XYZ file of C-alpha atoms in Angstrom:
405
model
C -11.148 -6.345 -22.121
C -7.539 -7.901 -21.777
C -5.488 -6.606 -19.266
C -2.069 -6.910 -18.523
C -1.023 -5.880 -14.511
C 2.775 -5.528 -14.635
C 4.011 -5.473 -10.663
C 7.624 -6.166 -11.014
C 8.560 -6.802 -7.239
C 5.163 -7.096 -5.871
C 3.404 -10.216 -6.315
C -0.334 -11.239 -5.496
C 0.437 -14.301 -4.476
C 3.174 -13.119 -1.732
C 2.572 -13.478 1.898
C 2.501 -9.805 3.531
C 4.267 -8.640 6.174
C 7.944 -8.527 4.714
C 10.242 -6.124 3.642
C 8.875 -4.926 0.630
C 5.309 -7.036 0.430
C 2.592 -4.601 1.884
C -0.272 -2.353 0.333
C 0.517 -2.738 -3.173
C 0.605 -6.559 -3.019
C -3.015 -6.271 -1.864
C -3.783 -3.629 -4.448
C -2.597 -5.674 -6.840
C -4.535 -8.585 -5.765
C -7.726 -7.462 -5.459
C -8.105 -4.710 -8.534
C -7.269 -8.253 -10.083
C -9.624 -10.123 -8.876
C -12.243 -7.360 -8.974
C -12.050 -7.038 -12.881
C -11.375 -10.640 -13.214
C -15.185 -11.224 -11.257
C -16.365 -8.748 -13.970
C -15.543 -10.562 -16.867
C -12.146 -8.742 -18.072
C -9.293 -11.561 -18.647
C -6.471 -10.459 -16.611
C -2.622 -11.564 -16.717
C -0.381 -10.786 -13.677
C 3.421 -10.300 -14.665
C 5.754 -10.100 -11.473
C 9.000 -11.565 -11.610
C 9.961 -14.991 -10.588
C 12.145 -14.790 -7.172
C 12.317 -18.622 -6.900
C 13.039 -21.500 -8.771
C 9.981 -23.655 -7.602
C 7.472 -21.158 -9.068
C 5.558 -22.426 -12.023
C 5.260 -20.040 -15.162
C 1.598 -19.089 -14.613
C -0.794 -19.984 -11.585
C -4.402 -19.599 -12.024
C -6.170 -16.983 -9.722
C -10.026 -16.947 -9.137
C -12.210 -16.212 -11.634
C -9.749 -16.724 -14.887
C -6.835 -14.513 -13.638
C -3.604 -15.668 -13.816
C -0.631 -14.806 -12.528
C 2.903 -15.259 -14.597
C 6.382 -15.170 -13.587
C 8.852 -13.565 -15.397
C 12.451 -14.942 -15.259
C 14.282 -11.601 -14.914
C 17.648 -11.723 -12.631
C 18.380 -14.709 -10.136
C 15.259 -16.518 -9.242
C 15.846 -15.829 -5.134
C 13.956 -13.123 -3.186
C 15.969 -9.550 -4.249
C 15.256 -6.375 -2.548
C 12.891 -4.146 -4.787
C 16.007 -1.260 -5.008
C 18.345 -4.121 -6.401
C 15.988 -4.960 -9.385
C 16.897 -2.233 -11.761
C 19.599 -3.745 -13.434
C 17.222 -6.970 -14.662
C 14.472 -4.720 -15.834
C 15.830 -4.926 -19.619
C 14.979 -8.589 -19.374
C 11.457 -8.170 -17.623
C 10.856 -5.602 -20.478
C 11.833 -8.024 -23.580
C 10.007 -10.805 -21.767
C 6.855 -8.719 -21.773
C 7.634 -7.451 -25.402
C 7.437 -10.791 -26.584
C 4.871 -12.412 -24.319
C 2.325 -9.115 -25.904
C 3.262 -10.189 -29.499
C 1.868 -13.824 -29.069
C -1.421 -12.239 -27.211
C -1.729 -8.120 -27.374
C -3.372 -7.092 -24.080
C -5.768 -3.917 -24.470
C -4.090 -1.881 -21.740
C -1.782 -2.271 -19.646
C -1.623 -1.901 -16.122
C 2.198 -0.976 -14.402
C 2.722 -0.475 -10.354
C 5.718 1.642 -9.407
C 8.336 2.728 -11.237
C 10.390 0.204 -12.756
C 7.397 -1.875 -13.663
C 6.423 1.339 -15.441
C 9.681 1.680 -17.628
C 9.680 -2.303 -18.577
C 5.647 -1.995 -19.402
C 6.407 0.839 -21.558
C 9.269 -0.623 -22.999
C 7.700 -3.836 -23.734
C 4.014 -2.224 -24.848
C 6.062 0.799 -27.027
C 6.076 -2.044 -30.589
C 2.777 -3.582 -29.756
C 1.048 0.031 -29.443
C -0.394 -0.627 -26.190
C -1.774 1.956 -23.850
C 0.202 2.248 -20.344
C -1.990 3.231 -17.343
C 0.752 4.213 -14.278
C 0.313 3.638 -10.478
C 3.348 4.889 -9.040
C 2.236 3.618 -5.024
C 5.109 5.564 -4.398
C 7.088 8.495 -5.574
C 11.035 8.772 -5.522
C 11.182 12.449 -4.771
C 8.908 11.762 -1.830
C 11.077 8.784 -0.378
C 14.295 10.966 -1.393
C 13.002 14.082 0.629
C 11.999 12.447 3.965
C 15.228 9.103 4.079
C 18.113 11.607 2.457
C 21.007 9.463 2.792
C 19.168 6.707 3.755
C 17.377 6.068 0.472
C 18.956 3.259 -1.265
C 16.714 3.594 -4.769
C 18.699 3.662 -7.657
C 19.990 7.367 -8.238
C 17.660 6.479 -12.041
C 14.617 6.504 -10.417
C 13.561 10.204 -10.113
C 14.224 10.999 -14.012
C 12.627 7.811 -14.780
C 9.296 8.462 -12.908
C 9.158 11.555 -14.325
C 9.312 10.876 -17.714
C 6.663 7.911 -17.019
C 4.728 10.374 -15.725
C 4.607 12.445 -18.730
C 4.674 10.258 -21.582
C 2.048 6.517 -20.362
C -1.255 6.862 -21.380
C -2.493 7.955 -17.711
C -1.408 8.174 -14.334
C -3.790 6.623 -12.001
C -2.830 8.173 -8.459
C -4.111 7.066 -4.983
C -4.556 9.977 -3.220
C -4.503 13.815 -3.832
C -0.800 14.589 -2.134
C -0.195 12.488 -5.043
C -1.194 14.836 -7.280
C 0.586 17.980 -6.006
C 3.630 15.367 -5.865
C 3.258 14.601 -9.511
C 2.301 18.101 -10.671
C 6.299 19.262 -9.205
C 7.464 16.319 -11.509
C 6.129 18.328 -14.579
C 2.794 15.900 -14.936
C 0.355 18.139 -16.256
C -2.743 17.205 -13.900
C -4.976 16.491 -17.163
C -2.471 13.088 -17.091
C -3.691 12.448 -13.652
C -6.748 10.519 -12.224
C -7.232 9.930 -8.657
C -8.751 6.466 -7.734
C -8.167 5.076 -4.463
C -6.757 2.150 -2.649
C -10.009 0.347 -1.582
C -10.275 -2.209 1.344
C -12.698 -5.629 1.651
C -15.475 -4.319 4.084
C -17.160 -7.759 3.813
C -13.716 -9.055 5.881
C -13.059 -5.939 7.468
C -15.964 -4.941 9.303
C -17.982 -4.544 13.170
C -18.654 -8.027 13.238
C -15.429 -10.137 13.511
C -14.336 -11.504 16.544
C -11.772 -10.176 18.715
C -8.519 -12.177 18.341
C -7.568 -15.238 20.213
C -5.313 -15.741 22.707
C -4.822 -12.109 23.144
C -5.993 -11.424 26.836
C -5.522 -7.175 27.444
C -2.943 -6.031 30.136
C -4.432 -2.971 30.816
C -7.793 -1.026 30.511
C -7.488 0.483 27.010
C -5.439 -0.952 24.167
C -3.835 1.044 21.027
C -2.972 -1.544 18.262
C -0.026 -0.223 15.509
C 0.020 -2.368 12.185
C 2.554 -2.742 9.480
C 6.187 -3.847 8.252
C 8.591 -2.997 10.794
C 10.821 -0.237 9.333
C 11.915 2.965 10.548
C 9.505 5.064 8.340
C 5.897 3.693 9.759
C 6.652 5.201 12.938
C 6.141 3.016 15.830
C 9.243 4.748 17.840
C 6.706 7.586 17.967
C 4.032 5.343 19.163
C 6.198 3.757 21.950
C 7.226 7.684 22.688
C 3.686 8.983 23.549
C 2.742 5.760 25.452
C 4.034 7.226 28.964
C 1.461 9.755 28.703
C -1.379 7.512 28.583
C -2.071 5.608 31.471
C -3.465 2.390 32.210
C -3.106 1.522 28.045
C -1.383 -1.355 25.936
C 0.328 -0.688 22.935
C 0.304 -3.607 20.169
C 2.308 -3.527 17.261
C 1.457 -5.985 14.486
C 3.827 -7.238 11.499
C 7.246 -8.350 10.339
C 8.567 -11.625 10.823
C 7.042 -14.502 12.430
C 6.751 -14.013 16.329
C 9.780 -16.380 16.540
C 11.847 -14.123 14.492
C 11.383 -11.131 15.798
C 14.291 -11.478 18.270
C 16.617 -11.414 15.404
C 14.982 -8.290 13.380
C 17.139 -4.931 13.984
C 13.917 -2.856 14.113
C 11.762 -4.852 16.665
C 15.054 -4.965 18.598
C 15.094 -1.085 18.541
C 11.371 -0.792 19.367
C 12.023 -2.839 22.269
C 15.204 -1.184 23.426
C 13.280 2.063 23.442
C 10.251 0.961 25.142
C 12.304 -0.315 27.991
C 14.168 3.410 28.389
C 10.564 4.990 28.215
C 9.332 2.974 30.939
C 6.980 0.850 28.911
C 8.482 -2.155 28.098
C 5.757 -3.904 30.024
C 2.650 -2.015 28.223
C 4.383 -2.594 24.571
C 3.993 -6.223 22.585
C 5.440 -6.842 19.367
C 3.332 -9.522 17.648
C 5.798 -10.250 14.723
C 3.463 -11.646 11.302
C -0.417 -11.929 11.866
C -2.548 -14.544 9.991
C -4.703 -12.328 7.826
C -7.480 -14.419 8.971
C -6.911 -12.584 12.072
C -6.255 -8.791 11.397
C -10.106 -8.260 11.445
C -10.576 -9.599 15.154
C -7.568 -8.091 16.207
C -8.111 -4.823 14.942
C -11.926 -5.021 16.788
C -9.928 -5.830 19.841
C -8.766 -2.623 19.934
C -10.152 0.940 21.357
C -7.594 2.718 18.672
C -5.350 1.840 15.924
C -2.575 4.402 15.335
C -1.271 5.198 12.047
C 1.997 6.957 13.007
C 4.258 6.911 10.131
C 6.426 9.770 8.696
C 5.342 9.860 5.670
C 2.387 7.777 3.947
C 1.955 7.265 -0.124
C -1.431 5.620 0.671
C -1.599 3.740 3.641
C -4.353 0.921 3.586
C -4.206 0.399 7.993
C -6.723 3.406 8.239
C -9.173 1.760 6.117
C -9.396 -0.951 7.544
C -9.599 0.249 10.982
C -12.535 2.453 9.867
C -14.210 -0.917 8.016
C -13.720 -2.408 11.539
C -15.352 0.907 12.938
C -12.585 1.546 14.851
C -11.251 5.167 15.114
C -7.899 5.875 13.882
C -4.832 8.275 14.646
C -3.376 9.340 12.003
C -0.749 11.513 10.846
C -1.252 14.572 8.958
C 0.825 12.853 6.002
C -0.164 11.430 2.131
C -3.113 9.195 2.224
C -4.208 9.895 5.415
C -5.405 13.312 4.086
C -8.178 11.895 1.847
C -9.091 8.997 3.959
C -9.038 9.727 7.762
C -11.465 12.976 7.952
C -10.057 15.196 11.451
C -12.838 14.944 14.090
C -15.248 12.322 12.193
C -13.473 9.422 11.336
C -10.854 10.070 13.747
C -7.584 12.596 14.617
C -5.117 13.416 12.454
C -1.942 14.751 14.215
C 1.560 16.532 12.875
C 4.083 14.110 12.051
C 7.042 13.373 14.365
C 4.885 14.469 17.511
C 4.292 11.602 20.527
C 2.689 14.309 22.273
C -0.054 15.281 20.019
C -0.427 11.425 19.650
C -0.896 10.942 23.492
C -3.336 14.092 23.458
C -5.441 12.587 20.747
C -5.368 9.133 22.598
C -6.161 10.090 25.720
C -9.068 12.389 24.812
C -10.921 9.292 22.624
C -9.751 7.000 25.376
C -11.992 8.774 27.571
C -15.211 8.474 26.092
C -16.586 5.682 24.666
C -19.320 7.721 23.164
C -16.908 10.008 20.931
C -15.405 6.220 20.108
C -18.714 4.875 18.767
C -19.479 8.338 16.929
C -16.231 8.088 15.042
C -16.057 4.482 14.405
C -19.519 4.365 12.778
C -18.738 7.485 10.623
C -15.463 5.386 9.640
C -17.490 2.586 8.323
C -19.826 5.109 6.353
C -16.863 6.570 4.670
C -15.494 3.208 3.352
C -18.519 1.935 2.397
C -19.373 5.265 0.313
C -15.579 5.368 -0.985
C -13.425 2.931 -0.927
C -14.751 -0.791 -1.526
C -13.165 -2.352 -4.383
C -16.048 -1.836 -6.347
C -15.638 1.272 -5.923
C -11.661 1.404 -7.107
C -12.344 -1.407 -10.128
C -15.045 1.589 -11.590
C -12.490 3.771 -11.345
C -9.715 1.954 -12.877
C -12.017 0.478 -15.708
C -12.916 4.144 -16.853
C -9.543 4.843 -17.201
C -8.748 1.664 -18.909
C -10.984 2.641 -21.766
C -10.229 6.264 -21.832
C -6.764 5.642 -22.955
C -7.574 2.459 -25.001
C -10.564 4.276 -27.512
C -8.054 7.742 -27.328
C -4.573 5.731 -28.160
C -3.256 5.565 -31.382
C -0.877 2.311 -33.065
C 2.506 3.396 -33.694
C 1.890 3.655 -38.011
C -1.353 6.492 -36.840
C 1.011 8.875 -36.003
C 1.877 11.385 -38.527
């Protein structure tokens, strides 16, 4: 089959850890290198956000990866690309006519509206992943939400009119179903994680001698909504622990960033500005080992659309905190894999923490169950089924434009 993945601001090829490169970058990546390994010739289309990018780079296994010159070719936040998604659309439009992909895959919103724009002529079927919802984002930032005020009616009419939506999780669902997206349009596959990477095994990280008996480790871009203020917040009520927090710019940077500068201010006014390290980016090489260096990773943000962290804590067989929010419903199960906790609440964090930090026992049980649960559910394998059903769902139930009556 010939697939088309449209990611408009998300590339595969990006390096993680800034602004707005996290779990759908990796999605992206590996559901494309997934089909690729099964034989399915798959075409990337992101848009070019520097002049020193070459039209198409070759991933593994016959993937490749094109750039599409939509807007200046310089690094753009992802809520400042609406206005060049007219050009990403008649790019794709015209790319399909020379070679018509069988379906096509679009990640979040505006890559949904240019893939349906561009597949509308061609009669190509559009399968949606949203990775995130605008009413979600609107609901929990208010005022702070800089999408464009578009986005909402957009989605929604996406929603109800591709071919399917493939959702991540089932708060997705309920999300969608407000939206007006009859749940027949909806399919749930997961994000999925690499347990061959992720898993008991790696080393502990280098260079990263403990400060105190137990150490939490937080991971993720540093912005307001993953929730490491609430983190830093419940550390006072767990003694004798070290709190790492993993991501954002390089270690070097990290002085100049407004959020790590806010983290920091507010450990020192808690008390813990000794017990709290901010790592800045971490070598993917490394996130295994680091994650196995630690007795818990916390998973604190305010709200969640997937949230990848928890898997691959659990692939590491390390028990997670989580909060009660999106993703973290389906993958984290309460009291097995881990604790999930209300959002907003340092205290229930610190009571979670403190009663897995006391027994290394309940630790093992939980981080063994953890590594069940992604190895029954969510290895790539696993997702790349999923998707591929869905792919030929719409493609043998679509019709070309001149079959409709």
């Amino acid at each position: 089959m010939r697939i088309a993945m449209v990611s408009e601001h998300a590339s595969p090829l990006a390096p993680l850890g800034g602004p707005d490169a996290g779990g759908q970058n990796v999605y992206v990546a590996r559901l494309t290198e997934e089909l690729a390994r099964r034989g399915h010739e798959v075409t990337v289309h992101t848009r070019r956000d520097s002049p020193d990018l070459p039209d198409r780079v070759p991933l593994t296994d016959g993937a490749v990866v094109e750039h599409v010159p939509a807007g200046p070719p310089e690094p753009l936040p992802k809520d400042e690309l609406f206005p060049h998604m007219p050009v990403f659309a008649t790019h794709l439009a015209r790319a399909w006519a020379r070679q018509r992909p069988d379906a096509v895959h679009a990640h979040y919103w505006m890559s949904g509206m240019a893939a349906q724009v561009g597949a509308r002529a061609h009669g190509i079927p559009v399968v949606q992943t949203f990775h995130a919802l605008g009413t979600v984002k609107r609901r929990h930032q208010g005022l702070r939400d800089t999408s464009p005020y578009e986005r909402v009616g957009v989605e929604r009419h996406i929603g109800r009119t591709c071919g399917q939506v493939l959702a991540t999780c089932t708060d997705e669902v309920y999300e969608l179903a407000d939206l007006g997206v009859p749940s027949w349009q909806v399919t749930v596959v997961p994000c999925g994680v690499d347990a061959d990477r992720f898993h008991p095994g790696a080393g502990t990280a280098r260079a990263l001698p403990r400060t105190r008996r137990h150490r939490l480790l937080a991971v993720g871009r540093l912005v307001p909504r993953k929730g490491f203020d609430l983190a830093i917040r419940a550390l006072p009520r767990i003694p004798d622990t070290e709190l790492l927090i993993a991501g954002g710019p390089e270690h070097a940077l990290l002085e100049t960033d407004p959020e790590a500068e806010r983290l920091l201010g507010l450990a020192d006014r808690a008390g813990v500005g000794d017990r709290v390290h901010l790592l800045g980016a971490v070598d993917p090489a490394d996130m295994p080992g680091l994650m196995r260096s630690a007795d818990l990773v916390l998973c604190t943000p305010t709200y969640e659309p997937f949230g990848m962290v928890p898997l691959e804590a659990m692939a590491c067989a390390v028990p997670v905190i989580a909060t009660d929010v999106g993703g973290h419903r389906d993958t984290v199960a309460d009291r097995l894999t881990g604790r999930l906790v209300p959002p907003r609440d340092p205290a229930a964090i610190a009571s979670a923490a403190r009663e897995l930090l006391g027994t290394k026992q309940l630790r093992h049980r939980y981080g063994t169950a953890g590594r069940d649960r992604v190895l029954a559910r969510y290895s790539w394998q696993r997702v790349a089924d999923g998707a591929e059903q869905v792919y030929r769902r719409v493609t043998e139930g679509h019709r070309l434009p001149s079959e409709v009556a």
